[in-house]
PDB file of C-alpha atoms in Angstrom:
ATOM      1  CA  MET A   1      50.899  -8.418  33.122  1.00  0.00           C
ATOM      2  CA  SER A   2      52.376  -4.835  32.151  1.00  0.00           C
ATOM      3  CA  ASP A   3      51.479  -4.763  28.689  1.00  0.00           C
ATOM      4  CA  MET A   4      48.195  -4.836  28.914  1.00  0.00           C
ATOM      5  CA  LEU A   5      45.995  -2.235  27.486  1.00  0.00           C
ATOM      6  CA  LYS A   6      43.285  -1.083  30.267  1.00  0.00           C
ATOM      7  CA  GLY A   7      40.318   1.189  29.661  1.00  0.00           C
ATOM      8  CA  ARG A   8      37.507   2.335  31.157  1.00  0.00           C
ATOM      9  CA  CYS A   9      33.977   4.318  31.013  1.00  0.00           C
ATOM     10  CA  LEU A  10      33.788   7.829  32.092  1.00  0.00           C
ATOM     11  CA  CYS A  11      32.697   6.761  35.410  1.00  0.00           C
ATOM     12  CA  GLY A  12      34.606   3.650  35.912  1.00  0.00           C
ATOM     13  CA  ASP A  13      32.072   1.437  37.010  1.00  0.00           C
ATOM     14  CA  VAL A  14      33.022  -0.662  33.595  1.00  0.00           C
ATOM     15  CA  ARG A  15      36.396  -1.524  33.124  1.00  0.00           C
ATOM     16  CA  PHE A  16      38.117  -3.606  30.423  1.00  0.00           C
ATOM     17  CA  GLU A  17      41.848  -5.066  29.263  1.00  0.00           C
ATOM     18  CA  VAL A  18      43.215  -6.287  26.280  1.00  0.00           C
ATOM     19  CA  GLU A  19      45.999  -8.248  25.530  1.00  0.00           C
ATOM     20  CA  PRO A  20      48.087  -7.275  22.346  1.00  0.00           C
ATOM     21  CA  PRO A  21      48.800  -7.315  19.651  1.00  0.00           C
ATOM     22  CA  ILE A  22      45.681  -5.715  18.735  1.00  0.00           C
ATOM     23  CA  MET A  23      43.896  -5.613  15.287  1.00  0.00           C
ATOM     24  CA  ARG A  24      44.204  -2.149  13.168  1.00  0.00           C
ATOM     25  CA  CYS A  25      43.423   1.069  15.109  1.00  0.00           C
ATOM     26  CA  VAL A  26      41.283   3.192  12.537  1.00  0.00           C
ATOM     27  CA  ASN A  27      39.318   6.596  12.866  1.00  0.00           C
ATOM     28  CA  CYS A  28      35.802   6.429  11.688  1.00  0.00           C
ATOM     29  CA  HIS A  29      33.267   8.602   9.999  1.00  0.00           C
ATOM     30  CA  CYS A  30      30.130   6.517   9.343  1.00  0.00           C
ATOM     31  CA  GLU A  31      27.035   8.224  10.810  1.00  0.00           C
ATOM     32  CA  SER A  32      26.513   4.891  13.322  1.00  0.00           C
ATOM     33  CA  CYS A  33      29.599   5.390  15.167  1.00  0.00           C
ATOM     34  CA  ARG A  34      29.321   9.474  14.944  1.00  0.00           C
ATOM     35  CA  ARG A  35      25.480   8.888  16.468  1.00  0.00           C
ATOM     36  CA  ALA A  36      26.890   6.192  18.932  1.00  0.00           C
ATOM     37  CA  CYS A  37      29.522   8.591  20.343  1.00  0.00           C
ATOM     38  CA  SER A  38      27.632  11.975  19.515  1.00  0.00           C
ATOM     39  CA  ALA A  39      30.945  12.861  18.108  1.00  0.00           C
ATOM     40  CA  PRO A  40      32.378  14.015  14.690  1.00  0.00           C
ATOM     41  CA  MET A  41      34.713  11.202  14.399  1.00  0.00           C
ATOM     42  CA  ALA A  42      35.369   7.592  16.339  1.00  0.00           C
ATOM     43  CA  SER A  43      38.462   5.966  16.652  1.00  0.00           C
ATOM     44  CA  TYR A  44      38.521   2.264  17.475  1.00  0.00           C
ATOM     45  CA  PHE A  45      40.783  -0.778  17.421  1.00  0.00           C
ATOM     46  CA  GLY A  46      39.718  -4.620  16.757  1.00  0.00           C
ATOM     47  CA  ALA A  47      40.737  -7.407  19.569  1.00  0.00           C
ATOM     48  CA  PRO A  48      39.952 -10.789  18.696  1.00  0.00           C
ATOM     49  CA  ASP A  49      37.893 -12.808  21.381  1.00  0.00           C
ATOM     50  CA  GLY A  50      40.248 -14.584  23.965  1.00  0.00           C
ATOM     51  CA  GLN A  51      42.353 -11.490  23.828  1.00  0.00           C
ATOM     52  CA  TRP A  52      40.235  -9.158  25.993  1.00  0.00           C
ATOM     53  CA  ARG A  53      38.024  -9.016  28.843  1.00  0.00           C
ATOM     54  CA  TRP A  54      35.738  -6.986  31.184  1.00  0.00           C
ATOM     55  CA  THR A  55      37.608  -6.537  34.521  1.00  0.00           C
ATOM     56  CA  ARG A  56      35.059  -4.645  36.212  1.00  0.00           C
ATOM     57  CA  GLY A  57      31.076  -4.278  35.781  1.00  0.00           C
ATOM     58  CA  ALA A  58      28.901  -5.321  33.168  1.00  0.00           C
ATOM     59  CA  PRO A  59      27.938  -2.784  30.315  1.00  0.00           C
ATOM     60  CA  LYS A  60      24.815  -2.343  28.868  1.00  0.00           C
ATOM     61  CA  SER A  61      23.784  -3.708  25.209  1.00  0.00           C
ATOM     62  CA  PHE A  62      22.285  -2.182  22.132  1.00  0.00           C
ATOM     63  CA  GLU A  63      21.532  -3.765  18.886  1.00  0.00           C
ATOM     64  CA  SER A  64      22.097  -0.551  16.353  1.00  0.00           C
ATOM     65  CA  SER A  65      21.268  -2.814  13.427  1.00  0.00           C
ATOM     66  CA  PRO A  66      20.665  -6.347  12.860  1.00  0.00           C
ATOM     67  CA  GLY A  67      24.144  -8.226  14.116  1.00  0.00           C
ATOM     68  CA  VAL A  68      25.627  -5.086  15.207  1.00  0.00           C
ATOM     69  CA  GLN A  69      25.800  -4.876  19.075  1.00  0.00           C
ATOM     70  CA  ARG A  70      26.788  -1.636  20.894  1.00  0.00           C
ATOM     71  CA  ARG A  71      27.840  -1.407  24.768  1.00  0.00           C
ATOM     72  CA  PHE A  72      27.757   1.321  27.075  1.00  0.00           C
ATOM     73  CA  CYS A  73      28.134   2.047  30.568  1.00  0.00           C
ATOM     74  CA  GLY A  74      24.404   1.834  32.108  1.00  0.00           C
ATOM     75  CA  ARG A  75      25.676   4.377  34.843  1.00  0.00           C
ATOM     76  CA  CYS A  76      27.488   7.133  32.940  1.00  0.00           C
ATOM     77  CA  GLY A  77      26.556   6.345  29.092  1.00  0.00           C
ATOM     78  CA  ALA A  78      29.542   6.253  27.732  1.00  0.00           C
ATOM     79  CA  PRO A  79      30.148   4.265  24.634  1.00  0.00           C
ATOM     80  CA  LEU A  80      32.485   0.957  25.544  1.00  0.00           C
ATOM     81  CA  SER A  81      32.297  -1.320  22.521  1.00  0.00           C
ATOM     82  CA  PHE A  82      30.756  -2.876  19.547  1.00  0.00           C
ATOM     83  CA  ARG A  83      31.097  -5.840  17.450  1.00  0.00           C
ATOM     84  CA  SER A  84      29.299  -7.008  14.149  1.00  0.00           C
ATOM     85  CA  ALA A  85      27.916 -10.503  13.045  1.00  0.00           C
ATOM     86  CA  THR A  86      30.408  -9.947   9.846  1.00  0.00           C
ATOM     87  CA  LEU A  87      33.408 -10.133  12.021  1.00  0.00           C
ATOM     88  CA  SER A  88      31.962 -12.198  14.935  1.00  0.00           C
ATOM     89  CA  ASP A  89      35.149 -13.093  16.729  1.00  0.00           C
ATOM     90  CA  VAL A  90      36.228  -9.756  17.163  1.00  0.00           C
ATOM     91  CA  ILE A  91      35.437  -6.928  19.621  1.00  0.00           C
ATOM     92  CA  HIS A  92      36.276  -2.910  19.088  1.00  0.00           C
ATOM     93  CA  PHE A  93      36.944  -1.047  21.839  1.00  0.00           C
ATOM     94  CA  TYR A  94      37.490   3.003  21.522  1.00  0.00           C
ATOM     95  CA  THR A  95      40.491   4.208  21.488  1.00  0.00           C
ATOM     96  CA  ALA A  96      39.304   7.305  24.179  1.00  0.00           C
ATOM     97  CA  SER A  97      38.463   4.972  26.646  1.00  0.00           C
ATOM     98  CA  LEU A  98      41.577   3.413  27.097  1.00  0.00           C
ATOM     99  CA  ASP A  99      43.448   4.553  30.417  1.00  0.00           C
ATOM    100  CA  ASP A 100      46.196   5.969  28.058  1.00  0.00           C
ATOM    101  CA  PRO A 101      44.313   6.992  24.843  1.00  0.00           C
ATOM    102  CA  GLU A 102      47.814   7.811  23.064  1.00  0.00           C
ATOM    103  CA  ALA A 103      48.945   4.052  23.995  1.00  0.00           C
ATOM    104  CA  LEU A 104      47.576   3.265  20.134  1.00  0.00           C
ATOM    105  CA  THR A 105      47.834   5.774  17.341  1.00  0.00           C
ATOM    106  CA  PRO A 106      45.209   5.593  14.347  1.00  0.00           C
ATOM    107  CA  THR A 107      46.285   4.282  11.111  1.00  0.00           C
ATOM    108  CA  SER A 108      43.796   5.162   8.734  1.00  0.00           C
ATOM    109  CA  HIS A 109      40.456   7.094   8.096  1.00  0.00           C
ATOM    110  CA  PHE A 110      37.017   4.544   7.595  1.00  0.00           C
ATOM    111  CA  PHE A 111      34.146   5.582   5.695  1.00  0.00           C
ATOM    112  CA  TYR A 112      35.898   8.976   4.891  1.00  0.00           C
ATOM    113  CA  SER A 113      32.969   9.652   2.178  1.00  0.00           C
ATOM    114  CA  GLU A 114      30.678  10.161   5.255  1.00  0.00           C
ATOM    115  CA  LYS A 115      32.950  12.805   7.046  1.00  0.00           C
ATOM    116  CA  LEU A 116      31.154  15.817   8.375  1.00  0.00           C
ATOM    117  CA  PRO A 117      32.393  18.937   5.989  1.00  0.00           C
ATOM    118  CA  TRP A 118      33.447  20.848   9.135  1.00  0.00           C
ATOM    119  CA  LEU A 119      35.730  18.366  10.474  1.00  0.00           C
ATOM    120  CA  HIS A 120      39.249  19.312   8.875  1.00  0.00           C
ATOM    121  CA  VAL A 121      41.614  16.421   9.077  1.00  0.00           C
ATOM    122  CA  GLY A 122      44.776  17.319   8.662  1.00  0.00           C
ATOM    123  CA  ASP A 123      46.870  14.243   8.517  1.00  0.00           C
ATOM    124  CA  GLU A 124      48.250  11.962   5.797  1.00  0.00           C
ATOM    125  CA  LEU A 125      46.611   8.699   6.596  1.00  0.00           C
ATOM    126  CA  PRO A 126      45.064   6.683   4.343  1.00  0.00           C
ATOM    127  CA  LYS A 127      41.502   7.711   3.700  1.00  0.00           C
ATOM    128  CA  TYR A 128      39.245   4.874   2.598  1.00  0.00           C
ATOM    129  CA  GLU A 129      35.603   5.464   1.312  1.00  0.00           C
ATOM    130  CA  GLY A 130      34.364   2.293   3.364  1.00  0.00           C
ATOM    131  CA  ASN A 131      36.091   0.031   5.643  1.00  0.00           C
ATOM    132  CA  GLY A 132      39.334  -0.371   3.809  1.00  0.00           C
ATOM    133  CA  ALA A 133      38.591  -3.992   2.868  1.00  0.00           C
TER     134      ALA A 133
ATOM    135  CA  MET B   1      23.575  28.041  11.839  1.00  0.00           C
ATOM    136  CA  THR B   2      20.070  29.375  10.782  1.00  0.00           C
ATOM    137  CA  ALA B   3      17.172  29.883  13.017  1.00  0.00           C
ATOM    138  CA  GLY B   4      15.268  27.106  14.269  1.00  0.00           C
ATOM    139  CA  PRO B   5      13.621  24.768  14.647  1.00  0.00           C
ATOM    140  CA  VAL B   6      16.405  22.664  14.436  1.00  0.00           C
ATOM    141  CA  SER B   7      15.964  19.094  15.662  1.00  0.00           C
ATOM    142  CA  GLY B   8      18.198  16.324  16.890  1.00  0.00           C
ATOM    143  CA  ARG B   9      18.052  12.811  18.269  1.00  0.00           C
ATOM    144  CA  CYS B  10      19.555  10.059  19.806  1.00  0.00           C
ATOM    145  CA  LEU B  11      21.256   6.722  17.857  1.00  0.00           C
ATOM    146  CA  CYS B  12      18.174   4.721  18.392  1.00  0.00           C
ATOM    147  CA  GLY B  13      15.618   7.704  18.237  1.00  0.00           C
ATOM    148  CA  ALA B  14      14.203   7.185  21.719  1.00  0.00           C
ATOM    149  CA  ILE B  15      15.377  10.615  22.194  1.00  0.00           C
ATOM    150  CA  ARG B  16      14.557  13.745  20.210  1.00  0.00           C
ATOM    151  CA  TYR B  17      15.097  17.601  21.082  1.00  0.00           C
ATOM    152  CA  ALA B  18      14.343  20.766  19.187  1.00  0.00           C
ATOM    153  CA  TYR B  19      15.287  24.349  19.852  1.00  0.00           C
ATOM    154  CA  GLU B  20      14.373  27.831  18.196  1.00  0.00           C
ATOM    155  CA  GLY B  21      16.838  30.540  17.000  1.00  0.00           C
ATOM    156  CA  ASP B  22      20.434  30.921  17.041  1.00  0.00           C
ATOM    157  CA  VAL B  23      23.087  28.820  19.048  1.00  0.00           C
ATOM    158  CA  ASN B  24      24.752  30.705  22.112  1.00  0.00           C
ATOM    159  CA  TRP B  25      28.393  29.610  20.717  1.00  0.00           C
ATOM    160  CA  ALA B  26      29.533  26.515  18.820  1.00  0.00           C
ATOM    161  CA  GLY B  27      33.047  24.606  18.935  1.00  0.00           C
ATOM    162  CA  HIS B  28      35.324  21.277  19.430  1.00  0.00           C
ATOM    163  CA  CYS B  29      36.054  20.539  22.681  1.00  0.00           C
ATOM    164  CA  HIS B  30      39.179  18.449  23.733  1.00  0.00           C
ATOM    165  CA  CYS B  31      38.651  17.841  27.328  1.00  0.00           C
ATOM    166  CA  GLU B  32      39.096  14.562  28.876  1.00  0.00           C
ATOM    167  CA  THR B  33      35.748  14.379  30.265  1.00  0.00           C
ATOM    168  CA  CYS B  34      34.041  15.055  27.168  1.00  0.00           C
ATOM    169  CA  ARG B  35      36.151  12.594  25.393  1.00  0.00           C
ATOM    170  CA  ARG B  36      35.244   9.602  27.916  1.00  0.00           C
ATOM    171  CA  GLN B  37      31.697  10.621  28.178  1.00  0.00           C
ATOM    172  CA  CYS B  38      31.964  10.015  23.908  1.00  0.00           C
ATOM    173  CA  ALA B  39      34.638   7.806  24.145  1.00  0.00           C
ATOM    174  CA  ALA B  40      35.895   9.949  21.456  1.00  0.00           C
ATOM    175  CA  PRO B  41      38.938  11.625  20.395  1.00  0.00           C
ATOM    176  CA  VAL B  42      37.153  15.127  20.252  1.00  0.00           C
ATOM    177  CA  THR B  43      33.564  16.136  20.567  1.00  0.00           C
ATOM    178  CA  SER B  44      31.912  19.285  19.104  1.00  0.00           C
ATOM    179  CA  PHE B  45      29.142  21.003  20.867  1.00  0.00           C
ATOM    180  CA  PHE B  46      26.814  24.349  21.365  1.00  0.00           C
ATOM    181  CA  GLY B  47      24.772  26.067  23.646  1.00  0.00           C
ATOM    182  CA  VAL B  48      21.038  26.988  23.465  1.00  0.00           C
ATOM    183  CA  ASP B  49      19.236  29.332  25.980  1.00  0.00           C
ATOM    184  CA  ASN B  50      16.917  26.892  28.228  1.00  0.00           C
ATOM    185  CA  ASP B  51      13.756  29.093  26.927  1.00  0.00           C
ATOM    186  CA  ARG B  52      14.574  27.945  23.701  1.00  0.00           C
ATOM    187  CA  PHE B  53      15.019  24.067  23.699  1.00  0.00           C
ATOM    188  CA  ARG B  54      12.672  20.909  24.711  1.00  0.00           C
ATOM    189  CA  TRP B  55      13.068  17.585  24.549  1.00  0.00           C
ATOM    190  CA  THR B  56      10.656  16.586  22.238  1.00  0.00           C
ATOM    191  CA  ALA B  57      10.670  12.557  22.835  1.00  0.00           C
ATOM    192  CA  GLY B  58      11.887  10.815  25.552  1.00  0.00           C
ATOM    193  CA  ARG B  59      13.902  11.979  28.253  1.00  0.00           C
ATOM    194  CA  PRO B  60      17.994  11.405  28.890  1.00  0.00           C
ATOM    195  CA  ALA B  61      19.410   9.566  31.829  1.00  0.00           C
ATOM    196  CA  ALA B  62      21.786  11.798  33.824  1.00  0.00           C
ATOM    197  CA  TYR B  63      24.894  11.034  35.122  1.00  0.00           C
ATOM    198  CA  ALA B  64      26.636  13.831  37.639  1.00  0.00           C
ATOM    199  CA  SER B  65      30.338  13.690  36.312  1.00  0.00           C
ATOM    200  CA  SER B  66      31.280  16.313  38.934  1.00  0.00           C
ATOM    201  CA  GLU B  67      29.573  18.580  41.417  1.00  0.00           C
ATOM    202  CA  GLY B  68      27.020  20.747  39.769  1.00  0.00           C
ATOM    203  CA  VAL B  69      27.843  19.301  36.317  1.00  0.00           C
ATOM    204  CA  GLU B  70      25.091  16.878  34.683  1.00  0.00           C
ATOM    205  CA  ARG B  71      25.792  14.535  31.506  1.00  0.00           C
ATOM    206  CA  LEU B  72      22.996  13.155  29.748  1.00  0.00           C
ATOM    207  CA  PHE B  73      22.359  10.306  27.477  1.00  0.00           C
ATOM    208  CA  CYS B  74      19.924   7.797  26.328  1.00  0.00           C
ATOM    209  CA  GLY B  75      19.207   5.017  28.845  1.00  0.00           C
ATOM    210  CA  VAL B  76      18.266   2.536  25.603  1.00  0.00           C
ATOM    211  CA  CYS B  77      21.083   3.233  23.132  1.00  0.00           C
ATOM    212  CA  GLY B  78      23.763   5.108  25.490  1.00  0.00           C
ATOM    213  CA  ALA B  79      24.366   7.845  22.837  1.00  0.00           C
ATOM    214  CA  PRO B  80      25.832  11.216  24.870  1.00  0.00           C
ATOM    215  CA  MET B  81      22.966  13.963  24.648  1.00  0.00           C
ATOM    216  CA  ALA B  82      23.917  16.849  26.593  1.00  0.00           C
ATOM    217  CA  TYR B  83      25.937  18.543  29.505  1.00  0.00           C
ATOM    218  CA  ARG B  84      24.459  20.700  31.985  1.00  0.00           C
ATOM    219  CA  SER B  85      26.647  23.113  34.555  1.00  0.00           C
ATOM    220  CA  ALA B  86      25.630  25.051  37.125  1.00  0.00           C
ATOM    221  CA  GLN B  87      28.185  27.344  36.227  1.00  0.00           C
ATOM    222  CA  PHE B  88      26.370  27.689  32.643  1.00  0.00           C
ATOM    223  CA  ASP B  89      22.670  27.521  34.279  1.00  0.00           C
ATOM    224  CA  HIS B  90      20.741  29.390  31.361  1.00  0.00           C
ATOM    225  CA  GLU B  91      21.619  27.097  28.644  1.00  0.00           C
ATOM    226  CA  ILE B  92      21.917  23.327  27.431  1.00  0.00           C
ATOM    227  CA  HIS B  93      24.823  22.361  25.807  1.00  0.00           C
ATOM    228  CA  LEU B  94      24.628  19.849  23.212  1.00  0.00           C
ATOM    229  CA  TYR B  95      26.306  17.640  20.766  1.00  0.00           C
ATOM    230  CA  ALA B  96      26.581  18.493  16.991  1.00  0.00           C
ATOM    231  CA  ALA B  97      26.557  14.853  16.277  1.00  0.00           C
ATOM    232  CA  THR B  98      23.253  14.412  17.466  1.00  0.00           C
ATOM    233  CA  LEU B  99      21.860  16.914  15.070  1.00  0.00           C
ATOM    234  CA  ASP B 100      19.082  15.444  12.362  1.00  0.00           C
ATOM    235  CA  ASP B 101      21.603  17.442   9.958  1.00  0.00           C
ATOM    236  CA  PRO B 102      24.944  17.291  11.758  1.00  0.00           C
ATOM    237  CA  SER B 103      26.334  19.199   8.285  1.00  0.00           C
ATOM    238  CA  ALA B 104      24.854  22.612   9.315  1.00  0.00           C
ATOM    239  CA  PHE B 105      27.048  22.864  12.308  1.00  0.00           C
ATOM    240  CA  GLU B 106      29.395  25.691  12.285  1.00  0.00           C
ATOM    241  CA  PRO B 107      32.116  25.643  14.808  1.00  0.00           C
ATOM    242  CA  THR B 108      34.105  28.572  15.533  1.00  0.00           C
ATOM    243  CA  ALA B 109      36.445  27.476  18.219  1.00  0.00           C
ATOM    244  CA  HIS B 110      38.470  24.676  19.670  1.00  0.00           C
ATOM    245  CA  PHE B 111      38.036  24.732  23.814  1.00  0.00           C
ATOM    246  CA  PHE B 112      40.775  22.730  25.995  1.00  0.00           C
ATOM    247  CA  HIS B 113      43.108  22.488  23.167  1.00  0.00           C
ATOM    248  CA  GLY B 114      45.559  21.653  25.620  1.00  0.00           C
ATOM    249  CA  GLU B 115      44.263  18.338  26.249  1.00  0.00           C
ATOM    250  CA  ARG B 116      44.107  17.483  22.794  1.00  0.00           C
ATOM    251  CA  LEU B 117      45.181  14.042  21.892  1.00  0.00           C
ATOM    252  CA  SER B 118      48.716  14.005  20.218  1.00  0.00           C
ATOM    253  CA  TRP B 119      47.480  11.628  17.056  1.00  0.00           C
ATOM    254  CA  LEU B 120      44.546  14.093  16.315  1.00  0.00           C
ATOM    255  CA  HIS B 121      45.800  16.446  13.688  1.00  0.00           C
ATOM    256  CA  LEU B 122      43.047  19.049  12.618  1.00  0.00           C
ATOM    257  CA  SER B 123      43.701  21.577  10.098  1.00  0.00           C
ATOM    258  CA  ASP B 124      41.269  24.312  10.340  1.00  0.00           C
ATOM    259  CA  ASP B 125      42.311  28.121  11.383  1.00  0.00           C
ATOM    260  CA  LEU B 126      39.603  28.356  14.278  1.00  0.00           C
ATOM    261  CA  LYS B 127      40.644  30.068  17.656  1.00  0.00           C
ATOM    262  CA  LYS B 128      42.394  27.433  19.621  1.00  0.00           C
ATOM    263  CA  ASN B 129      41.662  28.120  23.746  1.00  0.00           C
ATOM    264  CA  GLU B 130      43.875  26.257  25.876  1.00  0.00           C
ATOM    265  CA  VAL B 131      41.351  25.912  28.306  1.00  0.00           C
ATOM    266  CA  GLY B 132      37.361  26.773  28.225  1.00  0.00           C
ATOM    267  CA  GLY B 133      36.105  30.097  27.360  1.00  0.00           C
ATOM    268  CA  LEU B 134      34.890  32.006  23.813  1.00  0.00           C
TER     269      LEU B 134
END
């Protein structure tokens, strides 16, 4: 299908595809996302189970806290996804992993209270202290 | 950043590092390779001379993303840890978000600003280099 969102790790060993519609696409400033990506901010989107699949390779998995599974490429290390037991039927992929990372646009900021002081965000998107729930 | 020792770690803590003294430079990188290694819209990093840097716990896995370029990451949790290039063989490049206290980071420039994602809107007054370079 031509409207599939496709993505990959840095080396291309692991690839995935997602059938729209996705759940929301957001920027996240929480320390766990920052440390998973080694970046000042992560951007991710949710995909319900049944609408996505790994199309090449198999990522490694790490449980960063109870019930939170983070996956990454074992060859190049690139972060690929995370999922939480609290939203057990949804996987989250990183927007920057998409073959076209501009195919989606984040619509809000999560955990803005944890934002690093030197990252000067200049957009007008809603900024939530937590996950917007 | 103040004089060392300054320490950092991966997400799971299997890999730890420390360095002494000042950083050589510090900034944000928008290049596609950094974005894909970190799976993030932008990453922020700094350079430290090899002789002032050491791994203090574990050793990262390495991936050669292009000739003469090594990208290091934690083999347990996957967190990107460092970048080494034959072009800058006197120093190691580390990610600010891996610092034990990342709030102390002081970026002074943007690199590869020409590759930035259209939806990333930052409002600082730092120097914006279209490619690499200080």
